[in-house]
XYZ file of C-alpha atoms in Angstrom:
536
model
C 0.633 -37.879 -7.206
C -0.662 -38.228 -3.649
C 0.639 -35.684 -1.119
C 0.804 -36.321 2.625
C -1.690 -34.322 4.692
C 1.141 -32.361 6.324
C 1.978 -30.803 2.953
C -1.603 -29.911 2.017
C -1.797 -26.549 3.863
C 1.349 -25.408 2.053
C -0.148 -26.338 -1.302
C -3.347 -24.444 -0.505
C -1.342 -21.392 0.596
C 0.710 -21.408 -2.592
C -2.422 -21.653 -4.733
C -4.223 -18.828 -2.917
C -1.236 -16.617 -2.174
C -1.129 -13.056 -3.454
C 0.626 -12.910 -6.802
C 3.759 -10.748 -6.873
C 1.945 -8.917 -9.687
C -0.600 -6.631 -7.996
C -3.052 -4.327 -9.739
C -3.739 -1.062 -7.874
C -6.063 0.327 -10.568
C -3.741 3.060 -11.834
C -0.759 0.707 -12.285
C 0.372 -2.904 -12.022
C 3.380 -3.572 -9.782
C 5.563 -6.673 -10.019
C 7.035 -7.479 -6.611
C 9.705 -9.975 -5.607
C 9.009 -13.179 -3.682
C 12.062 -13.755 -1.464
C 13.319 -17.231 -0.498
C 12.511 -16.664 3.194
C 8.779 -16.362 2.554
C 8.335 -12.576 2.339
C 7.337 -10.731 -0.833
C 8.214 -7.058 -1.242
C 7.121 -4.295 -3.564
C 9.414 -1.252 -3.746
C 8.789 2.191 -5.208
C 4.997 2.151 -5.468
C 3.657 5.613 -6.258
C 0.934 6.657 -3.837
C 0.584 10.204 -5.196
C 1.370 12.155 -8.327
C 4.867 13.682 -8.630
C 4.656 16.974 -6.646
C 6.377 18.983 -9.369
C 5.750 22.275 -11.139
C 2.479 23.794 -10.018
C 2.066 20.895 -7.554
C 5.075 22.127 -5.561
C 3.827 23.473 -2.181
C 0.404 21.895 -2.861
C -1.739 19.097 -1.415
C -0.783 15.677 -2.839
C -2.798 14.515 -5.847
C -3.870 11.031 -6.928
C -1.185 9.003 -8.686
C -1.240 9.118 -12.476
C -2.032 6.024 -14.571
C 1.008 4.073 -15.748
C 1.098 1.782 -18.775
C 2.529 -1.705 -18.623
C 3.931 -3.615 -15.667
C 6.068 -1.639 -13.215
C 8.957 -3.715 -11.889
C 8.878 -2.880 -8.163
C 12.388 -3.975 -7.240
C 13.992 -0.584 -6.486
C 13.189 1.876 -3.702
C 11.920 5.244 -4.843
C 14.261 8.195 -4.398
C 13.813 9.878 -1.001
C 12.675 13.454 -0.555
C 15.026 16.430 -0.734
C 16.610 17.362 2.581
C 16.997 20.810 4.104
C 20.578 21.997 3.960
C 21.790 19.392 1.462
C 22.535 19.581 -2.228
C 20.239 17.766 -4.630
C 21.637 14.257 -5.102
C 20.060 12.677 -8.159
C 21.228 9.196 -7.178
C 19.467 9.242 -3.794
C 17.063 12.179 -3.535
C 14.464 13.867 -5.699
C 11.529 16.208 -5.507
C 9.635 13.352 -7.163
C 9.701 11.186 -4.054
C 6.197 10.109 -3.030
C 6.767 6.363 -3.014
C 5.983 3.580 -0.588
C 7.159 0.002 -0.014
C 5.025 -2.981 1.005
C 6.238 -6.196 2.675
C 3.886 -9.152 3.059
C 4.121 -12.866 3.786
C 4.324 -14.654 0.444
C 1.616 -17.068 1.619
C -0.855 -14.262 2.301
C -3.874 -13.853 0.051
C -6.505 -11.237 -0.617
C -8.692 -12.756 2.112
C -5.952 -12.964 4.768
C -6.805 -9.620 6.393
C -3.449 -9.437 8.123
C -2.748 -6.583 10.564
C -0.871 -3.687 8.944
C 2.064 -1.782 10.433
C 2.189 1.664 8.827
C 5.513 3.283 9.737
C 6.209 7.031 9.549
C 9.935 7.689 9.442
C 11.585 10.501 11.380
C 13.955 13.284 10.428
C 12.646 16.369 12.187
C 10.436 17.184 9.180
C 13.585 18.261 7.335
C 14.807 14.906 6.016
C 13.688 11.316 5.431
C 15.965 9.882 8.120
C 14.739 6.267 8.242
C 14.071 5.554 4.597
C 13.802 2.048 3.190
C 13.709 0.065 6.424
C 13.139 -3.582 5.602
C 9.965 -5.087 7.097
C 11.153 -8.694 6.753
C 12.396 -8.992 10.332
C 9.123 -7.762 11.819
C 7.085 -10.094 9.621
C 9.223 -13.075 10.615
C 8.957 -12.100 14.293
C 5.167 -11.989 13.952
C 5.070 -15.568 12.704
C 4.256 -14.321 9.189
C 1.140 -12.584 10.497
C 1.514 -8.907 9.546
C 2.009 -6.613 6.543
C 4.471 -3.697 6.748
C 4.256 -0.377 4.869
C 6.839 2.413 4.915
C 7.049 5.475 2.700
C 8.546 8.883 1.950
C 6.903 12.247 2.549
C 7.899 15.795 1.651
C 10.040 17.619 4.176
C 11.695 21.022 4.521
C 10.014 23.811 2.544
C 8.563 21.296 0.059
C 6.495 19.837 2.877
C 6.226 22.658 5.398
C 6.732 26.101 3.887
C 4.138 28.403 5.438
C 3.046 31.927 4.599
C 0.019 33.860 3.465
C 1.100 33.250 -0.134
C 1.379 29.485 0.336
C -1.964 29.379 2.140
C -3.653 31.268 -0.722
C -1.908 29.641 -3.697
C -0.996 26.204 -2.390
C -1.560 24.403 0.902
C -0.015 24.106 4.344
C 1.467 21.075 6.117
C 1.878 19.190 2.868
C 4.243 16.661 4.455
C 1.494 15.635 6.868
C -1.003 15.577 4.009
C 1.390 13.233 2.155
C 1.251 10.927 5.174
C -2.536 11.060 5.153
C -2.513 10.332 1.420
C -0.446 7.208 2.118
C -2.912 6.182 4.849
C -5.751 6.604 2.360
C -3.810 4.479 -0.146
C -3.601 1.738 2.481
C -7.368 1.878 2.933
C -7.911 1.444 -0.807
C -5.308 -1.112 -1.743
C -3.636 -2.955 1.138
C -6.148 -5.823 0.972
C -4.680 -6.684 -2.439
C -1.398 -7.416 -0.660
C -3.041 -9.477 2.096
C -3.540 -6.659 4.609
C -6.600 -5.588 6.578
C -7.571 -1.910 6.088
C -9.619 -2.189 9.292
C -6.573 -3.150 11.367
C -3.870 -0.543 10.796
C -1.321 0.307 13.487
C 0.356 3.636 12.791
C 3.899 3.819 14.138
C 6.715 6.312 13.890
C 9.895 7.610 15.455
C 10.951 11.159 16.348
C 9.407 13.385 13.658
C 7.389 10.330 12.658
C 6.205 9.969 16.255
C 5.356 13.682 16.282
C 3.350 12.946 13.145
C 1.457 10.281 15.086
C 0.337 12.948 17.559
C -0.685 15.273 14.718
C -2.832 12.538 13.154
C -4.371 11.724 16.540
C -5.388 15.376 16.918
C -6.026 16.176 13.226
C -9.147 18.226 12.579
C -9.713 18.445 16.317
C -9.644 14.666 16.771
C -11.908 13.689 13.884
C -11.737 9.942 13.315
C -11.808 9.036 9.619
C -10.973 5.389 10.313
C -7.500 5.551 8.766
C -5.772 3.813 11.701
C -6.804 1.836 14.758
C -3.843 1.954 17.174
C -0.566 3.892 17.424
C 3.001 3.186 18.571
C 5.198 6.271 18.898
C 8.931 6.211 19.642
C 10.365 9.468 21.016
C 7.350 11.654 20.266
C 8.559 15.196 19.667
C 6.939 18.479 20.741
C 8.783 21.261 18.908
C 7.945 24.964 18.813
C 4.895 25.493 16.601
C 4.187 28.681 14.686
C 1.079 30.091 13.039
C 1.016 31.121 9.388
C 1.696 34.747 10.290
C 4.546 33.777 12.608
C 6.081 31.699 9.795
C 5.965 34.494 7.238
C 9.595 35.480 7.887
C 10.792 32.082 6.642
C 8.951 32.504 3.360
C 10.162 36.079 2.954
C 13.724 34.999 3.645
C 13.497 32.249 1.023
C 11.995 34.648 -1.536
C 14.819 37.134 -0.985
C 17.544 34.499 -1.346
C 15.844 33.182 -4.505
C 15.896 36.600 -6.137
C 12.102 36.591 -6.278
C 11.480 39.674 -4.144
C 10.480 41.806 -7.128
C 8.195 39.222 -8.704
C 4.502 40.000 -8.978
C 3.801 36.407 -7.877
C 6.533 35.281 -5.515
C 5.075 31.783 -5.105
C 5.102 31.241 -8.867
C 8.683 32.476 -8.916
C 9.671 29.855 -6.339
C 7.836 27.201 -8.334
C 9.730 28.127 -11.481
C 13.088 27.327 -9.886
C 14.523 23.879 -10.490
C 14.949 21.665 -7.456
C 18.731 22.052 -7.760
C 18.398 25.845 -7.796
C 16.042 25.827 -4.833
C 18.292 23.506 -2.835
C 21.212 25.931 -3.123
C 19.288 28.555 -1.126
C 17.532 26.287 1.368
C 19.469 25.890 4.597
C 18.968 25.855 8.329
C 18.781 29.584 8.873
C 16.653 31.717 11.145
C 17.258 35.445 10.628
C 15.530 36.204 13.915
C 18.112 34.193 15.846
C 20.966 36.664 15.284
C 24.004 35.172 17.024
C 22.146 32.285 18.626
C 23.133 28.727 17.617
C 21.943 27.578 14.186
C 18.606 25.803 14.157
C 18.481 22.019 14.139
C 15.314 22.021 12.068
C 14.101 25.101 10.216
C 10.785 23.916 8.838
C 7.995 22.063 10.575
C 4.233 21.696 10.976
C 2.250 24.923 11.213
C -0.930 25.745 13.100
C -3.214 26.092 10.079
C -6.591 26.212 11.826
C -7.816 23.002 10.179
C -5.512 19.973 10.152
C -3.594 21.430 13.109
C -6.012 23.624 14.995
C -3.902 24.423 18.065
C -0.785 23.552 20.058
C -0.390 19.834 20.685
C -0.377 20.211 24.470
C -3.677 22.107 24.358
C -5.362 19.691 21.968
C -4.592 16.752 24.248
C -5.587 18.752 27.340
C -8.949 19.547 25.746
C -9.572 15.928 24.720
C -9.406 16.667 20.998
C -7.786 13.417 19.954
C -8.740 10.007 18.579
C -9.017 7.357 21.285
C -7.155 4.223 20.220
C -4.758 1.811 21.983
C -1.422 3.584 22.224
C 2.260 3.107 22.978
C 4.471 6.106 23.743
C 7.999 6.048 25.083
C 11.557 7.284 25.050
C 15.228 6.544 25.485
C 17.194 7.493 28.597
C 19.375 10.111 26.899
C 17.134 11.693 24.287
C 19.089 14.940 24.055
C 22.712 13.857 23.677
C 22.796 13.696 19.868
C 21.286 17.192 19.631
C 23.058 19.260 22.302
C 26.520 20.368 21.256
C 29.149 18.189 22.904
C 31.316 21.321 23.260
C 28.749 23.069 25.494
C 30.997 24.288 28.295
C 29.071 27.005 30.125
C 25.589 27.581 31.464
C 25.276 30.481 29.023
C 26.002 28.229 26.062
C 23.462 25.739 27.355
C 20.780 28.396 27.765
C 21.523 29.816 24.304
C 21.009 26.356 22.803
C 17.710 25.833 24.633
C 16.374 29.267 23.739
C 17.294 28.842 20.072
C 15.182 25.658 20.031
C 12.405 27.124 22.162
C 12.588 30.880 21.432
C 9.525 31.682 23.538
C 11.161 30.555 26.770
C 11.263 33.492 29.177
C 14.267 34.327 31.310
C 12.289 33.273 34.379
C 11.497 29.914 32.793
C 15.126 29.409 31.793
C 16.135 30.146 35.348
C 13.731 27.520 36.641
C 15.055 25.002 34.109
C 18.609 25.744 35.254
C 17.600 24.910 38.820
C 15.929 21.674 37.699
C 18.947 20.553 35.652
C 22.222 21.087 37.519
C 25.603 20.565 35.891
C 26.720 16.947 35.956
C 30.251 15.687 36.611
C 30.239 12.839 34.119
C 33.277 12.095 31.963
C 33.401 10.037 28.791
C 36.499 8.041 27.769
C 35.945 8.504 24.042
C 34.926 12.163 24.322
C 37.703 13.730 26.414
C 36.971 17.214 25.044
C 33.300 17.202 25.996
C 32.092 20.456 27.519
C 31.154 20.621 31.175
C 27.526 21.473 30.337
C 26.952 19.048 27.454
C 25.009 16.515 29.509
C 23.179 19.216 31.483
C 21.990 20.810 28.251
C 21.150 17.416 26.746
C 19.154 16.379 29.820
C 17.035 19.532 29.698
C 16.465 19.436 25.939
C 15.667 15.723 25.958
C 12.951 16.100 28.561
C 11.458 19.325 27.171
C 11.109 18.020 23.637
C 10.736 14.262 23.976
C 10.418 12.539 27.346
C 7.981 14.814 29.163
C 5.556 15.072 26.226
C 5.407 11.260 26.125
C 4.755 11.067 29.851
C 2.078 13.741 29.510
C 0.282 11.992 26.633
C 0.272 8.607 28.367
C -1.393 10.179 31.395
C -3.979 12.022 29.326
C -4.867 8.877 27.394
C -5.198 6.840 30.581
C -7.459 9.474 32.164
C -9.570 9.613 29.012
C -10.336 5.913 29.252
C -8.418 4.954 26.125
C -8.446 1.139 25.783
C -4.768 0.622 26.552
C -2.179 3.331 27.254
C 1.333 1.893 27.474
C 4.632 3.725 28.021
C 8.241 2.535 27.916
C 11.707 3.636 29.010
C 14.440 2.185 26.793
C 17.758 1.872 28.627
C 19.772 -0.701 26.660
C 23.389 0.494 26.796
C 25.840 0.013 23.961
C 29.396 0.194 25.414
C 30.755 2.417 22.646
C 27.878 4.887 22.778
C 28.187 5.107 26.558
C 31.922 5.758 26.293
C 31.254 8.473 23.703
C 28.923 10.225 26.129
C 25.778 9.496 24.140
C 24.369 7.125 26.734
C 21.201 5.514 25.364
C 20.474 8.000 22.580
C 17.440 9.159 20.654
C 15.531 6.387 18.790
C 18.285 3.765 19.219
C 15.546 1.193 19.893
C 14.706 1.240 16.180
C 17.562 -1.226 15.737
C 15.902 -3.677 18.118
C 12.382 -3.243 16.765
C 13.244 -3.726 13.095
C 16.315 -5.907 13.623
C 19.801 -4.400 13.199
C 20.308 -6.053 9.809
C 17.142 -4.440 8.448
C 17.709 -0.727 9.157
C 19.314 1.640 6.666
C 21.752 3.274 9.087
C 24.653 1.874 11.109
C 23.409 0.000 14.205
C 25.473 -0.115 17.401
C 27.806 -3.116 17.187
C 26.421 -4.657 20.387
C 23.038 -5.272 18.728
C 24.736 -8.093 16.839
C 26.527 -9.446 19.942
C 25.982 -8.668 23.616
C 22.647 -6.892 23.096
C 21.331 -9.225 20.382
C 18.950 -10.830 22.892
C 17.053 -7.523 23.177
C 15.924 -7.758 19.550
C 13.380 -10.606 19.914
C 12.074 -9.020 23.116
C 11.326 -5.678 21.433
C 10.014 -7.381 18.316
C 7.781 -9.524 20.487
C 6.164 -6.509 22.141
C 5.835 -4.576 18.876
C 4.441 -7.363 16.732
C 2.071 -8.378 19.519
C 0.740 -4.823 19.617
C 0.446 -4.739 15.832
C -1.451 -8.034 15.810
C -3.722 -7.607 18.831
C -3.516 -3.941 19.980
C -1.871 -5.324 23.136
C 1.916 -5.750 23.563
C 1.432 -8.726 25.873
C -0.647 -11.173 23.832
C 2.267 -12.558 21.804
C 5.206 -11.145 23.738
C 8.532 -12.966 23.737
C 8.696 -15.803 26.295
C 10.262 -14.657 29.556
C 9.785 -10.945 28.939
C 7.866 -8.964 31.537
C 4.165 -8.309 31.304
C 3.856 -4.734 30.087
C 1.296 -3.102 32.324
C -0.604 0.006 31.273
C 0.124 3.486 32.649
C -2.258 2.583 35.469
C -4.993 4.321 37.399
C -2.391 5.865 39.697
C -0.246 6.742 36.686
C 3.487 6.783 35.921
C 3.851 3.040 35.338
C 6.091 2.184 32.385
C 8.125 -0.686 31.014
C 11.877 -0.513 31.618
C 13.905 -2.287 28.921
C 17.551 -2.955 29.808
C 20.287 -5.287 28.661
C 19.680 -7.554 31.641
C 15.926 -7.840 31.182
C 12.586 -6.093 31.265
C 10.533 -5.006 34.243
C 7.917 -2.443 35.214
C 9.054 0.756 36.920
C 7.474 3.891 38.334
C 8.668 7.150 36.810
C 11.054 8.601 39.455
C 9.641 11.397 41.588
C 12.255 13.924 40.447
C 11.419 13.255 36.778
C 7.713 13.512 37.554
C 8.341 16.924 39.124
C 10.447 18.176 36.209
C 7.888 17.007 33.679
C 5.011 18.521 35.633
C 6.721 21.906 35.375
C 7.700 21.550 31.719
C 4.215 20.435 30.718
C 2.751 23.377 32.638
C 4.643 25.821 30.390
C 4.211 23.806 27.175
C 1.492 26.028 25.709
C 3.360 29.201 26.727
C 6.423 28.087 24.759
C 4.220 27.062 21.811
C 4.500 23.275 21.915
């Protein structure tokens, strides 16, 4: 049979394409080639099950598996702080990743790789199992997407002298690094380029991006080559000694206080038993509001050698093209909607940042006056909800992003971009949420490809924002520049600039460059100036 020339490239691609059956040395995984031209592999182990004596320990190499592993089901996600063990959705055996690649890719394609770190405040896997198909299609079938689970809560971030001596610290971050190392070893077998990896993440995942940028004082091991962080988060960071109370509290609740080896006692509990005593509790808080997130990364002197603000200030970070940015109303989903007095607002802020002094709280109160906003679908909202949310959102999310973008620009990083996402969903605005934390995930991945419930407008009146965001993101993944392949008609995204404070504004009615308002610059200058004092 003679084929027309127009068909020949397709025949070549089909002959050379990566087989859905991929050998990663320790196992063979059978993926699924979808009709739209994307092949996916679900539930690939990138580390050994962190069970038994491997609980609270650095991730180990995956174990050999006999036969072909049918990779058509996502691995169970990691156990969440404050939730019962759910054997149908969660497990302590959770170190799995998913790969999405164009079906026509081959082992010589060397396609750019998007390595996504999900959020969840280091206490849950909040963005598990996002589908990379939409991003691959938006890239013109020119990227590979990897997402994965990592240990959270005490499994990933329990810290004490006992854990340091008998296990390891910051295991959730070490899981992430293990997945990055897996990409270096094996992603070429799926059509990806290990020398072109863009590390992305949202919220806790974006915080993770900053920890990997500053890991080991900024040592570059070549695991990634650009970063894109959505709502980077600077929480309070404790040392091992400062975290000891959390370990002691867990040991007491577990009935292990009298054990000669308290760490072994904790390891001998089943996951179900351990989950019954793990909750968001801080005995030092007394009658302050309950913590949002109990466990998190610890200053261990090696992987995390200091506070994030100080590491960036001292230039101890990897210099790669970078995107950082935030949503207009970062704090609304965290601050209690019932916050009705300045005292309640201050109590919330101090419970999240316990090293704030009274003088600093007073200054914050002057910077963030009470607002007079009302919300049709939240008629019982407290008078200080938005005031509290505004302060928390800038302390933890917005101002750190502004700070990092400026530091990167001043350090001569080849491309420092920042964005302000202000796409309003009518229902969320009416509920008082405004443009809330990480809502842009729905536009970047495509609302039909996320695991949560997207705002309804992303399928209707705001649907046009999706190709715009996907254009910027896939352009950055492909070329380390959000402009090269941006969506037609969208604004050129200029860098932070020599004068600073230049960012992309994304709204329902279009995209444009804006200068960070003077009042926000002033607030962030103050908050960044106290960042090290309040242990960020």
